[in-house]
Coordinates of C-alpha atoms in Angstrom, one line a residue:
M1 CA -8.5 -117.5 29.8
K2 CA -11.7 -115.5 30.2
K3 CA -10.1 -113.4 32.9
F4 CA -7.1 -112.7 30.7
L5 CA -9.3 -111.6 27.8
Y6 CA -11.3 -109.4 30.1
L7 CA -8.1 -107.7 31.3
L8 CA -7.0 -107.1 27.7
L9 CA -10.3 -105.4 26.9
L10 CA -10.2 -103.4 30.1
A11 CA -6.7 -101.9 29.6
P12 CA -7.6 -99.3 26.9
V13 CA -10.6 -98.2 29.0
V14 CA -8.4 -97.7 32.1
L15 CA -5.9 -95.7 30.0
L16 CA -8.6 -93.5 28.6
A17 CA -10.2 -93.0 32.0
S18 CA -6.8 -92.0 33.3
C19 CA -6.4 -89.4 30.5
I20 CA -9.9 -88.0 31.2
K21 CA -10.1 -87.9 34.9
E22 CA -6.5 -87.6 36.2
D23 CA -3.9 -86.1 33.9
Y24 CA -4.6 -84.1 30.7
S25 CA -1.0 -83.3 29.9
D26 CA -0.5 -86.3 27.5
C27 CA -3.9 -85.9 25.8
E28 CA -4.6 -84.5 22.4
R29 CA -7.7 -82.7 23.7
C30 CA -7.9 -80.3 20.8
T31 CA -9.6 -81.6 17.7
L32 CA -9.6 -79.3 14.6
T33 CA -11.4 -79.9 11.3
F34 CA -10.6 -78.0 8.1
S35 CA -13.1 -76.6 5.6
Y36 CA -13.1 -74.6 2.4
T37 CA -16.3 -73.6 0.6
G38 CA -14.8 -71.3 -2.0
D39 CA -17.6 -69.6 -3.9
V40 CA -20.2 -72.3 -3.2
T41 CA -22.2 -73.3 -0.1
W42 CA -20.7 -76.8 0.4
D43 CA -17.2 -78.0 1.4
I44 CA -14.8 -78.3 -1.4
F45 CA -11.7 -78.7 0.7
P46 CA -10.8 -82.2 -0.6
E47 CA -10.9 -81.1 -4.2
Q48 CA -8.7 -78.1 -3.7
I49 CA -6.3 -78.7 -0.8
T50 CA -4.1 -81.8 -0.4
R51 CA -1.6 -80.7 2.3
V52 CA -1.7 -78.4 5.3
S53 CA 1.3 -76.8 7.1
L54 CA -0.1 -75.9 10.5
Y55 CA 1.3 -73.2 12.8
V56 CA 0.2 -72.7 16.4
F57 CA 0.8 -69.3 18.1
N58 CA 0.1 -68.6 21.8
S59 CA -1.7 -65.6 23.2
E60 CA 1.3 -63.4 22.6
D61 CA 1.5 -64.6 19.0
R62 CA 4.7 -66.5 19.6
L63 CA 5.0 -69.8 17.6
V64 CA 4.7 -72.8 19.9
Q65 CA 4.0 -75.7 17.6
T66 CA 4.1 -76.7 14.0
K67 CA 2.7 -79.7 12.2
L68 CA 2.6 -81.0 8.6
I69 CA -0.5 -82.9 7.6
E70 CA -0.1 -84.8 4.3
Q71 CA -2.8 -85.9 1.8
N72 CA -3.1 -89.5 3.1
E73 CA -3.8 -88.1 6.6
L74 CA -6.3 -85.6 5.3
K75 CA -8.2 -88.4 3.4
A76 CA -8.5 -90.3 6.7
F77 CA -9.5 -87.3 8.7
Q78 CA -10.0 -83.8 7.3
G79 CA -8.3 -82.1 10.2
T80 CA -5.9 -82.9 13.1
K81 CA -5.5 -83.3 16.8
L82 CA -3.2 -81.2 19.0
N83 CA -1.9 -81.5 22.5
L84 CA -2.2 -78.0 23.9
E85 CA -2.1 -76.6 27.4
P86 CA -5.2 -74.6 28.5
G87 CA -5.0 -71.1 27.1
D88 CA -5.6 -68.9 24.0
Y89 CA -4.1 -69.8 20.7
R90 CA -4.1 -68.6 17.1
I91 CA -4.2 -71.4 14.5
V92 CA -2.8 -70.7 11.0
G93 CA -2.7 -73.2 8.2
I94 CA -1.2 -72.9 4.8
G95 CA -2.8 -75.2 2.2
N96 CA -0.7 -76.7 -0.6
S97 CA 2.7 -75.4 0.5
F98 CA 5.0 -77.5 -1.7
N99 CA 8.4 -76.8 -3.3
K100 CA 7.2 -73.3 -4.6
T101 CA 6.5 -72.0 -1.1
E102 CA 8.8 -70.8 1.7
V103 CA 7.7 -69.3 5.0
M104 CA 9.7 -66.4 6.5
N105 CA 9.9 -64.5 9.9
L106 CA 8.1 -67.2 11.9
S107 CA 9.7 -65.7 15.1
S108 CA 7.9 -62.5 14.6
T109 CA 4.9 -61.7 16.8
S110 CA 3.1 -59.8 14.1
M111 CA 1.1 -61.8 11.6
S112 CA 1.7 -59.1 9.0
E113 CA 5.5 -59.7 9.2
I114 CA 5.3 -63.5 8.7
Q115 CA 5.4 -64.1 4.9
F116 CA 5.2 -66.9 2.5
H117 CA 6.6 -66.7 -1.0
H118 CA 8.5 -68.7 -3.7
P119 CA 12.0 -69.7 -2.4
K120 CA 13.6 -67.9 -5.3
A121 CA 11.7 -64.6 -4.8
D122 CA 14.5 -63.2 -2.6
E123 CA 17.4 -64.6 -4.6
G124 CA 16.7 -62.9 -7.9
G125 CA 16.2 -66.3 -9.5
K126 CA 13.6 -67.3 -12.1
V127 CA 10.1 -67.7 -10.6
E128 CA 7.6 -69.5 -12.9
G129 CA 4.7 -69.2 -10.5
N130 CA 3.3 -70.1 -7.1
D131 CA 1.7 -73.1 -5.5
S132 CA -2.1 -73.1 -5.4
L133 CA -2.1 -71.7 -1.9
Y134 CA -4.8 -71.3 0.7
L135 CA -4.7 -69.8 4.2
G136 CA -6.8 -70.9 7.2
Q137 CA -7.0 -69.1 10.5
K138 CA -8.8 -69.5 13.8
M139 CA -8.6 -68.1 17.3
I140 CA -9.3 -70.8 19.9
T141 CA -9.4 -71.1 23.7
I142 CA -8.4 -74.5 25.2
P143 CA -10.3 -75.0 28.5
S144 CA -8.8 -76.8 31.5
D145 CA -11.5 -79.3 32.2
Y146 CA -12.9 -80.7 28.9
W147 CA -12.1 -81.6 25.3
Y148 CA -12.2 -78.8 22.6
E149 CA -13.4 -79.1 19.0
D150 CA -13.5 -76.4 16.3
D151 CA -13.2 -75.8 12.6
V152 CA -10.6 -73.9 10.7
P153 CA -12.0 -72.2 7.6
F154 CA -9.6 -71.7 4.7
R155 CA -9.5 -68.9 2.0
S156 CA -7.7 -68.7 -1.3
S157 CA -4.3 -67.0 -1.4
H158 CA -3.8 -67.3 -5.2
L159 CA -5.2 -66.5 -8.6
K160 CA -5.0 -69.0 -11.5
V161 CA -3.8 -67.8 -14.8
S162 CA -3.9 -69.5 -18.2
Y163 CA -2.2 -67.7 -21.1
T164 CA -2.7 -68.9 -24.7
V165 CA -1.2 -67.5 -27.9
K166 CA -2.7 -68.4 -31.2
D167 CA -1.3 -68.2 -34.8
Y168 CA 2.0 -66.5 -34.0
V169 CA 4.3 -66.8 -37.0
N170 CA 7.8 -65.5 -37.3
P171 CA 10.3 -66.9 -39.8
V172 CA 13.3 -65.8 -37.8
A173 CA 12.0 -67.5 -34.7
A174 CA 11.1 -70.6 -36.6
E175 CA 14.7 -71.0 -37.8
S176 CA 16.4 -70.4 -34.5
S177 CA 14.0 -72.1 -32.0
T178 CA 13.1 -75.7 -31.7
R179 CA 9.4 -76.7 -32.0
A180 CA 9.6 -78.2 -28.5
D181 CA 10.8 -75.0 -26.9
G182 CA 8.4 -72.7 -28.8
F183 CA 9.0 -69.3 -30.3
L184 CA 7.8 -67.1 -27.4
E185 CA 8.4 -66.4 -23.8
L186 CA 6.2 -64.7 -21.3
R187 CA 7.1 -62.1 -18.6
V188 CA 4.6 -61.1 -16.0
K189 CA 5.7 -57.8 -14.5
N190 CA 4.8 -55.8 -11.3
L191 CA 3.7 -58.9 -9.3
L192 CA 3.5 -58.8 -5.5
P193 CA 5.5 -62.0 -4.7
Q194 CA 4.5 -62.8 -1.2
T195 CA 1.5 -63.1 1.2
D196 CA 1.4 -62.5 4.9
F197 CA -0.5 -64.4 7.6
T198 CA -3.4 -62.0 7.3
N199 CA -3.8 -63.2 3.6
K200 CA -2.6 -59.9 2.1
A201 CA -0.3 -59.9 -0.9
N202 CA 2.6 -57.6 -0.6
G203 CA 6.4 -57.2 -1.1
Q204 CA 8.7 -55.6 -3.6
K205 CA 7.3 -56.0 -7.1
M206 CA 9.0 -58.5 -9.3
T207 CA 8.7 -60.3 -12.7
Y208 CA 7.7 -63.9 -13.1
D209 CA 8.8 -66.0 -16.1
P210 CA 6.1 -68.6 -16.6
V211 CA 6.8 -71.5 -19.1
L212 CA 5.0 -71.3 -22.4
T213 CA 4.8 -74.7 -24.2
L214 CA 4.2 -75.0 -27.9
K215 CA 1.4 -77.3 -29.0
P216 CA 2.5 -78.0 -32.7
E217 CA -0.8 -79.7 -33.6
K218 CA -2.7 -76.6 -32.7
G219 CA 0.0 -74.0 -33.4
E220 CA -0.5 -72.6 -30.0
H221 CA 1.7 -71.6 -27.1
Y222 CA 0.1 -72.3 -23.7
G223 CA 1.0 -71.6 -20.1
Y224 CA -0.7 -72.2 -16.8
F225 CA 0.5 -70.8 -13.5
N226 CA -0.5 -69.2 -10.2
I227 CA 0.2 -65.7 -8.8
M228 CA -0.7 -64.2 -5.4
R229 CA -4.1 -62.5 -5.1
H230 CA -4.0 -59.0 -6.7
A231 CA -6.7 -56.3 -6.8
K232 CA -8.6 -55.5 -10.0
D233 CA -6.7 -52.2 -10.4
S234 CA -3.2 -53.6 -10.0
D235 CA -0.5 -52.6 -12.5
V236 CA 0.4 -56.3 -13.3
E237 CA 1.5 -56.5 -17.0
F238 CA 1.8 -59.4 -19.4
E239 CA 4.7 -59.0 -21.8
L240 CA 5.1 -61.4 -24.7
V241 CA 8.6 -61.7 -26.2
D242 CA 9.9 -63.3 -29.4
K243 CA 12.8 -65.5 -28.3
A244 CA 14.9 -65.1 -31.4
T245 CA 14.7 -61.4 -31.8
G246 CA 14.1 -60.3 -28.2
E247 CA 11.3 -58.1 -29.5
V248 CA 8.2 -57.4 -27.3
V249 CA 5.4 -58.5 -29.6
H250 CA 2.5 -57.8 -27.3
T251 CA 1.7 -56.3 -23.9
L252 CA -1.4 -56.4 -21.8
L253 CA -2.3 -54.8 -18.5
L254 CA -4.2 -57.0 -16.2
A255 CA -6.5 -54.1 -15.1
D256 CA -7.4 -53.4 -18.8
F257 CA -8.2 -57.1 -19.3
L258 CA -10.4 -57.3 -16.2
N259 CA -12.3 -54.2 -17.2
Q260 CA -12.9 -55.6 -20.7
F261 CA -14.2 -58.9 -19.3
P262 CA -16.2 -58.3 -16.2
Q263 CA -17.1 -62.1 -16.1
I264 CA -13.7 -62.5 -14.3
D265 CA -14.2 -61.4 -10.7
V266 CA -10.9 -61.5 -8.8
S267 CA -12.7 -60.9 -5.5
K268 CA -14.0 -64.5 -5.7
Q269 CA -12.2 -67.3 -4.1
E270 CA -11.7 -69.6 -7.1
V271 CA -10.6 -67.4 -9.9
L272 CA -9.2 -68.3 -13.3
I273 CA -7.8 -65.5 -15.5
P274 CA -7.9 -67.1 -19.0
I275 CA -6.1 -64.8 -21.5
I276 CA -6.2 -65.7 -25.2
V277 CA -3.9 -63.6 -27.5
E278 CA -4.5 -64.2 -31.2
F279 CA -2.4 -62.9 -34.0
K280 CA -4.5 -62.1 -37.1
N281 CA -3.9 -60.2 -40.4
I282 CA -5.9 -57.3 -38.9
G283 CA -3.8 -57.2 -35.8
V284 CA -3.7 -58.8 -32.3
T285 CA -6.9 -59.6 -30.5
V286 CA -7.4 -60.5 -26.8
T287 CA -10.4 -62.6 -25.7
I288 CA -11.5 -65.3 -23.2
P289 CA -12.7 -68.9 -23.7
D290 CA -16.3 -69.4 -25.1
W291 CA -17.3 -71.3 -22.0
M292 CA -16.6 -68.3 -19.9
I293 CA -18.5 -65.9 -22.3
H294 CA -21.5 -68.2 -21.9
D295 CA -21.2 -68.1 -18.1
V296 CA -20.7 -71.8 -17.4
T297 CA -20.4 -72.5 -13.7
P298 CA -17.4 -74.7 -12.8
D299 CA -18.2 -78.1 -11.3
Y300 CA -16.6 -78.4 -7.8
G301 CA -17.8 -82.0 -7.4
K302 CA -20.8 -81.5 -5.1
N303 CA -22.2 -84.8 -3.9

């Protein structure tokens, strides 16, 4: 019995030794971890990224392997292991690619031609917003004689937008729209709908149609959505439309808004663009939340 137990304990050691000393072909010798620090100095990957679609390209930038790492796997180990032959590779990971993300042109050998966007962006369908996307990249070299470990840093590929409308009253709209649907719809025009594997937003400009929900207890319409990362001087425009009449009741250029409120820095990684449009007797005013005016730093859950 003792001899049998000894053999059972010895078996895994023998297999491991075989993997190390004789044949590397079946070994996952490449261990990659994932990290994302955003605008802080510590890792906030678990708070922001819950899924990674991984793409492995060889030295000629040809796709040789793909892998999907789900949230339960990332909780157990914030990374993955790969079985790769010795050589040079480009690792690309898309964080949070769910049903609002589609990757195109994976057969291309140019990272600027591989794009990810909303599946309906090419179809002329209604696009309400993007996933909260992140992109990770790393060039690695797998040696022929030992295990390889490295980290893949991620960067943000999206901007968060919240859009609030206060005190909008229109008797015609009130009669022809239900309280649940609200009285207003929002169009976001001149948006770049896709991002390439160099993390640059591009493509033929289009209009998104984010959902605005009416909160009857507050008398507010509210929407929250993501767009690709745009520069401060972009020509993105927010157009507010009365559902019943089709009248455009307010327009706002993103560039004007960002110039008015320099607290919002779209060059940062974690950016919220919180637009508040309020209808008053004296006219329409645009502002941002009080907490942003007083420069409160977001809590990323540092331990």
